Each structure stands twice: as structure tokens, then as C-alpha cells.
mmCIF file of C-alpha atoms in Angstrom:
data_model
loop_
_atom_site.group_PDB
_atom_site.id
_atom_site.type_symbol
_atom_site.label_atom_id
_atom_site.label_comp_id
_atom_site.label_asym_id
_atom_site.label_seq_id
_atom_site.Cartn_x
_atom_site.Cartn_y
_atom_site.Cartn_z
ATOM 1 C CA MET A 23 -10.689 -14.160 17.605
ATOM 2 C CA THR A 24 -7.309 -14.070 19.249
ATOM 3 C CA HIS A 25 -5.439 -11.045 20.553
ATOM 4 C CA ILE A 26 -3.228 -11.465 17.516
ATOM 5 C CA PHE A 27 -6.115 -10.842 15.130
ATOM 6 C CA TRP A 28 -7.218 -7.702 17.017
ATOM 7 C CA ALA A 29 -3.569 -6.470 17.172
ATOM 8 C CA GLY A 30 -3.519 -6.866 13.410
ATOM 9 C CA VAL A 31 -6.811 -4.929 13.013
ATOM 10 C CA LEU A 32 -5.398 -2.093 15.075
ATOM 11 C CA ALA A 33 -2.066 -2.116 13.268
ATOM 12 C CA MET A 34 -3.797 -2.031 9.877
ATOM 13 C CA ALA A 35 -6.042 0.820 10.898
ATOM 14 C CA ILE A 36 -3.141 2.823 12.214
ATOM 15 C CA VAL A 37 -1.133 2.274 8.958
ATOM 16 C CA VAL A 38 -4.118 3.333 6.772
ATOM 17 C CA VAL A 39 -4.997 6.398 8.881
ATOM 18 C CA ALA A 40 -1.279 7.492 9.117
ATOM 19 C CA SER A 41 -0.692 7.013 5.358
ATOM 20 C CA ASN A 42 -3.886 9.054 4.481
ATOM 21 C CA ILE A 43 -2.488 11.836 6.600
ATOM 22 C CA LEU A 44 1.195 11.674 5.610
ATOM 23 C CA VAL A 45 0.518 11.421 1.952
ATOM 24 C CA GLN A 46 -0.224 15.186 2.049
ATOM 25 C CA PHE A 47 3.328 16.023 3.085
ATOM 26 C CA LEU A 48 6.231 15.893 0.525
ATOM 27 C CA PHE A 49 9.536 14.233 1.169
ATOM 28 C CA GLY A 50 11.931 15.543 -1.498
ATOM 29 C CA ASN A 51 10.713 15.971 -5.092
ATOM 30 C CA TRP A 52 9.183 12.556 -5.791
ATOM 31 C CA LEU A 53 7.783 11.155 -2.618
ATOM 32 C CA THR A 54 5.440 11.879 0.211
ATOM 33 C CA TRP A 55 5.883 10.673 3.808
ATOM 34 C CA GLY A 56 2.966 8.264 3.201
ATOM 35 C CA ALA A 57 5.208 6.226 0.851
ATOM 36 C CA PHE A 58 7.144 5.080 3.884
ATOM 37 C CA THR A 59 4.194 4.011 6.120
ATOM 38 C CA TYR A 60 1.845 2.445 3.567
ATOM 39 C CA PRO A 61 4.066 -0.584 2.714
ATOM 40 C CA ILE A 62 3.831 -1.663 6.304
ATOM 41 C CA ALA A 63 0.249 -2.818 5.419
ATOM 42 C CA PHE A 64 1.810 -5.703 3.487
ATOM 43 C CA LEU A 65 3.865 -6.679 6.482
ATOM 44 C CA VAL A 66 0.713 -6.763 8.713
ATOM 45 C CA THR A 67 -1.215 -8.898 6.077
ATOM 46 C CA ASP A 68 1.696 -11.267 5.578
ATOM 47 C CA ILE A 69 2.216 -11.823 9.361
ATOM 48 C CA LEU A 70 -1.557 -12.502 9.876
ATOM 49 C CA ASN A 71 -1.580 -14.806 6.894
ATOM 50 C CA ARG A 72 1.372 -16.839 8.262
ATOM 51 C CA ILE A 73 -0.139 -17.108 11.702
ATOM 52 C CA HIS A 74 -3.928 -17.269 11.106
ATOM 53 C CA GLY A 75 -4.139 -18.144 7.411
ATOM 54 C CA PRO A 76 -5.632 -16.249 4.397
ATOM 55 C CA THR A 77 -9.286 -16.099 5.708
ATOM 56 C CA ILE A 78 -8.312 -13.988 8.781
ATOM 57 C CA ALA A 79 -5.861 -11.918 6.685
ATOM 58 C CA ARG A 80 -8.634 -11.050 4.274
ATOM 59 C CA LYS A 81 -10.932 -9.973 7.202
ATOM 60 C CA VAL A 82 -8.248 -7.528 8.395
ATOM 61 C CA ILE A 83 -7.837 -6.218 4.780
ATOM 62 C CA PHE A 84 -11.511 -5.456 4.580
ATOM 63 C CA VAL A 85 -11.291 -3.603 7.953
ATOM 64 C CA GLY A 86 -8.375 -1.583 6.582
ATOM 65 C CA PHE A 87 -10.319 -0.883 3.413
ATOM 66 C CA GLY A 88 -13.369 0.408 5.439
ATOM 67 C CA VAL A 89 -11.024 2.671 7.479
ATOM 68 C CA GLY A 90 -9.444 3.955 4.245
ATOM 69 C CA VAL A 91 -12.845 4.735 2.776
ATOM 70 C CA ILE A 92 -13.888 6.715 5.838
ATOM 71 C CA CYS A 93 -10.686 8.664 5.858
ATOM 72 C CA SER A 94 -11.071 9.391 2.083
ATOM 73 C CA LEU A 95 -14.660 10.600 2.506
ATOM 74 C CA ILE A 96 -13.587 12.824 5.386
ATOM 75 C CA GLY A 97 -10.726 14.178 3.239
ATOM 76 C CA THR A 98 -13.058 15.094 0.366
ATOM 77 C CA GLN A 99 -14.979 17.318 2.697
ATOM 78 C CA ILE A 100 -12.025 19.247 4.008
ATOM 79 C CA ILE A 101 -11.053 22.123 1.752
ATOM 80 C CA GLY A 102 -7.428 23.207 1.658
ATOM 81 C CA GLU A 103 -5.599 25.953 -0.162
ATOM 82 C CA PHE A 104 -5.856 24.144 -3.482
ATOM 83 C CA GLY A 105 -9.253 22.379 -2.960
ATOM 84 C CA PRO A 106 -10.300 19.135 -1.139
ATOM 85 C CA LEU A 107 -7.480 17.451 0.691
ATOM 86 C CA VAL A 108 -8.556 14.214 -1.043
ATOM 87 C CA THR A 109 -9.911 14.382 -4.589
ATOM 88 C CA LEU A 110 -12.477 11.807 -5.792
ATOM 89 C CA ARG A 111 -9.878 10.259 -8.105
ATOM 90 C CA ILE A 112 -7.314 9.859 -5.353
ATOM 91 C CA ALA A 113 -10.111 8.369 -3.150
ATOM 92 C CA ILE A 114 -11.115 5.748 -5.845
ATOM 93 C CA GLY A 115 -7.478 5.017 -6.763
ATOM 94 C CA SER A 116 -6.422 4.571 -3.135
ATOM 95 C CA GLY A 117 -9.314 2.381 -2.261
ATOM 96 C CA LEU A 118 -9.182 0.091 -5.287
ATOM 97 C CA ALA A 119 -5.345 -0.136 -5.158
ATOM 98 C CA PHE A 120 -5.347 -1.054 -1.477
ATOM 99 C CA LEU A 121 -8.077 -3.657 -1.816
ATOM 100 C CA LEU A 122 -6.863 -5.448 -4.929
ATOM 101 C CA ALA A 123 -3.169 -5.337 -4.040
ATOM 102 C CA GLN A 124 -3.686 -6.648 -0.551
ATOM 103 C CA LEU A 125 -5.977 -9.499 -1.702
ATOM 104 C CA LEU A 126 -3.462 -10.448 -4.361
ATOM 105 C CA ASP A 127 -0.756 -10.443 -1.723
ATOM 106 C CA VAL A 128 -2.817 -12.901 0.329
ATOM 107 C CA SER A 129 -3.278 -15.137 -2.665
ATOM 108 C CA ILE A 130 0.427 -15.121 -3.702
ATOM 109 C CA PHE A 131 1.505 -15.658 -0.065
ATOM 110 C CA SER A 132 -0.778 -18.644 0.290
ATOM 111 C CA ARG A 133 0.610 -20.330 -2.833
ATOM 112 C CA LEU A 134 4.231 -19.848 -1.645
ATOM 113 C CA ARG A 135 3.630 -20.436 2.106
ATOM 114 C CA ASP A 136 5.312 -23.873 1.990
ATOM 115 C CA THR A 137 8.436 -22.608 0.261
ATOM 116 C CA GLY A 138 11.446 -20.770 2.040
ATOM 117 C CA TRP A 139 10.259 -18.614 4.835
ATOM 118 C CA TRP A 140 11.300 -15.443 3.086
ATOM 119 C CA LYS A 141 9.872 -16.179 -0.366
ATOM 120 C CA ALA A 142 6.176 -15.857 0.447
ATOM 121 C CA PRO A 143 6.371 -12.460 2.124
ATOM 122 C CA LEU A 144 8.948 -11.003 -0.317
ATOM 123 C CA VAL A 145 7.321 -12.162 -3.610
ATOM 124 C CA SER A 146 3.808 -11.348 -2.490
ATOM 125 C CA SER A 147 4.920 -7.754 -1.294
ATOM 126 C CA ILE A 148 6.834 -7.105 -4.518
ATOM 127 C CA VAL A 149 3.954 -8.091 -6.850
ATOM 128 C CA GLY A 150 1.272 -6.645 -4.670
ATOM 129 C CA GLY A 151 3.222 -3.359 -4.365
ATOM 130 C CA ALA A 152 3.635 -3.191 -8.216
ATOM 131 C CA VAL A 153 -0.181 -3.552 -8.573
ATOM 132 C CA ASP A 154 -0.870 -1.052 -5.878
ATOM 133 C CA THR A 155 1.385 1.564 -7.338
ATOM 134 C CA ALA A 156 0.224 1.066 -11.012
ATOM 135 C CA LEU A 157 -3.495 1.266 -10.058
ATOM 136 C CA PHE A 158 -3.251 4.121 -7.662
ATOM 137 C CA PHE A 159 -1.187 6.465 -9.725
ATOM 138 C CA SER A 160 -2.821 5.778 -13.089
ATOM 139 C CA ILE A 161 -6.270 6.148 -11.580
ATOM 140 C CA ALA A 162 -5.476 9.304 -9.588
ATOM 141 C CA PHE A 163 -3.281 11.074 -12.105
ATOM 142 C CA SER A 164 -3.328 9.692 -15.621
ATOM 143 C CA ALA A 165 -4.846 12.009 -18.268
ATOM 144 C CA SER A 166 -6.189 8.988 -20.060
ATOM 145 C CA LEU A 167 -8.483 8.272 -17.136
ATOM 146 C CA SER A 168 -9.765 11.749 -16.645
ATOM 147 C CA PHE A 169 -13.323 10.539 -17.454
ATOM 148 C CA ILE A 170 -13.384 9.191 -13.940
ATOM 149 C CA HIS A 171 -14.008 12.634 -12.567
ATOM 150 C CA PRO A 172 -13.537 15.391 -15.190
ATOM 151 C CA GLY A 173 -13.860 18.135 -12.531
ATOM 152 C CA THR A 174 -10.503 17.102 -10.918
ATOM 153 C CA ASP A 175 -7.644 19.070 -12.317
ATOM 154 C CA VAL A 176 -4.534 16.856 -12.535
ATOM 155 C CA SER A 177 -2.925 18.572 -15.468
ATOM 156 C CA TRP A 178 0.117 19.241 -13.336
ATOM 157 C CA ALA A 179 0.748 15.590 -13.010
ATOM 158 C CA GLY A 180 1.003 15.262 -16.785
ATOM 159 C CA ASP A 181 3.811 17.723 -17.261
ATOM 160 C CA ALA A 182 6.662 16.142 -19.014
ATOM 161 C CA VAL A 183 9.796 16.077 -16.857
ATOM 162 C CA PRO A 184 12.932 13.934 -16.881
ATOM 163 C CA LEU A 185 12.241 10.645 -15.066
ATOM 164 C CA LEU A 186 13.239 11.031 -11.447
ATOM 165 C CA GLY A 187 15.045 14.181 -12.589
ATOM 166 C CA ALA A 188 17.659 12.487 -14.708
ATOM 167 C CA GLY A 189 15.997 9.981 -17.140
ATOM 168 C CA PRO A 190 13.957 10.395 -20.332
ATOM 169 C CA LEU A 191 10.967 12.713 -20.428
ATOM 170 C CA ALA A 192 7.794 11.176 -18.954
ATOM 171 C CA PRO A 193 4.711 12.622 -17.232
ATOM 172 C CA LEU A 194 5.430 13.755 -13.667
ATOM 173 C CA TRP A 195 3.104 11.129 -12.141
ATOM 174 C CA VAL A 196 5.312 8.429 -13.723
ATOM 175 C CA SER A 197 8.289 9.672 -11.654
ATOM 176 C CA LEU A 198 6.123 9.744 -8.565
ATOM 177 C CA ALA A 199 5.101 6.172 -9.243
ATOM 178 C CA VAL A 200 8.558 4.816 -9.892
ATOM 179 C CA ALA A 201 9.889 6.570 -6.755
ATOM 180 C CA ASP A 202 7.083 5.160 -4.740
ATOM 181 C CA TYR A 203 7.619 1.633 -5.963
ATOM 182 C CA LEU A 204 11.268 1.807 -5.224
ATOM 183 C CA VAL A 205 10.428 2.577 -1.653
ATOM 184 C CA LYS A 206 7.950 -0.376 -1.552
ATOM 185 C CA LEU A 207 10.832 -2.656 -2.868
ATOM 186 C CA SER A 208 13.222 -1.356 -0.221
ATOM 187 C CA ILE A 209 10.672 -1.790 2.586
ATOM 188 C CA ALA A 210 9.724 -5.294 1.357
ATOM 189 C CA LEU A 211 13.322 -6.307 1.887
ATOM 190 C CA ILE A 212 13.674 -4.663 5.216
ATOM 191 C CA ALA A 213 10.394 -6.013 6.446
ATOM 192 C CA LEU A 214 11.704 -9.509 6.214
ATOM 193 C CA ILE A 215 13.479 -8.876 9.471
ATOM 194 C CA PRO A 216 10.450 -8.057 11.595
ATOM 195 C CA PHE A 217 8.478 -10.661 9.701
ATOM 196 C CA ARG A 218 11.008 -13.367 10.775
ATOM 197 C CA VAL A 219 11.278 -12.186 14.368
ATOM 198 C CA ILE A 220 7.598 -11.871 14.950
ATOM 199 C CA THR A 221 6.476 -15.142 13.291
ATOM 200 C CA SER A 222 9.375 -17.010 14.832
ATOM 201 C CA LYS A 223 8.548 -15.742 18.285
ATOM 202 C CA LEU A 224 4.952 -16.796 17.921
ATOM 203 C CA GLY A 225 6.122 -20.243 16.752
ATOM 204 C CA ASN A 226 4.361 -20.277 13.502
ATOM 205 C CA THR A 227 7.128 -19.779 10.918
ATOM 206 C CA GLN A 228 7.711 -22.722 8.628
ATOM 207 C CA MET A 229 11.441 -23.453 8.681
ATOM 208 C CA VAL A 230 13.297 -25.021 5.796
#
């Protein structure tokens, strides 16, 4: 394995750990600070995919998944003011969303890798981010999936509020999901800059 691979492993671990911590702190009414760090995982995956290919990218994803599971298990054992810092539903939603979305990102990137340099990372991050957001928020907070862990009280997330404070009435968790995805879209666009710089510097970007 090259130093680039191990740098990717370290970067993915840092992103996952930081996001697990920062998701506990609110930024405004609809976001947590974790919403700004988590999308960097897609950047790490895409850079590794471009440089090393999908096999190595998937290995780093599984490392990140393992780190996430460990962090979630630790969080379920830490009791805060309102119960465990990480509920079982959040742990399951976070793990499944991360694993499936990241693997989807790799698959889409690989299919588009021979197109314009920007298309593969942008499209894969947009689609992967949508899957990640939909899976995590529905598993963690949707009332229709309460059977996953009936003991977790997420009734607050089902309160009907105007979408993002101004739209039609919808469950609170839907506003949280929409705001989260908007951040993912923004970061997917911004991340094209470091993606281009890093892969160009390493001499592995396919120019068109």
C-alpha cells in the first residue's frame, strides 16, 4: 500500500470521528456541525478512486465504516441529559447510510471516470449524498420505522412544522434532511476545487 492509501485511511477516520462528535451540536435551527464535515468523506473516496481505483477506495470505506460503528457503540454507552448520546436508531441509520452511499459513490464514479474530470466526482457525490440523507434521516427519525427500536422516543422529530421554517407543513425530520442535503450539494460543488488540485498534483487526473 502506498502512503496515499494510508493518508486516505487516516483522513476517512478523522472525518467519521469528527462527524460523530459534531453531530451533537446544533448550527442554527436545521443543521448540526456534523453536516459540514461528513460530506468530506465523499471527497476522500473520490480522490482515492481516481488515484488507486475502486478496489482501494472500497477498502478505505470499510475502514471508515468500522470506525463509525465503534464510535456509535461508544456513544450508546454515554448517557447525557436526555439519554444516550447515540440512540440505536441513529447508530443503525448512520452505519447503513454511510456504507451504502459510499459504495454507491464508488460505483457511479467508476462508470463516469472516463468522462469530464468534474463529472464523476460531482455526480457520484450528489447521488451518494441523496441516498445517505434519505437513509439516515428516515431510519433514525421516521415514525413509520419506529419498529426498528420502539424504545427510542423520536416523537419530537415528527412534529409538523413549516418546511425549513417557511414552506408547507412537514415532519421536523424532513426539514433537517432537506437542510442537510442542501449542505451536501454545496460541498459537492466546492469539493471540486481540492479534488482537481490534489489529483492534478499527483498526476492522475484524466484531462479532456
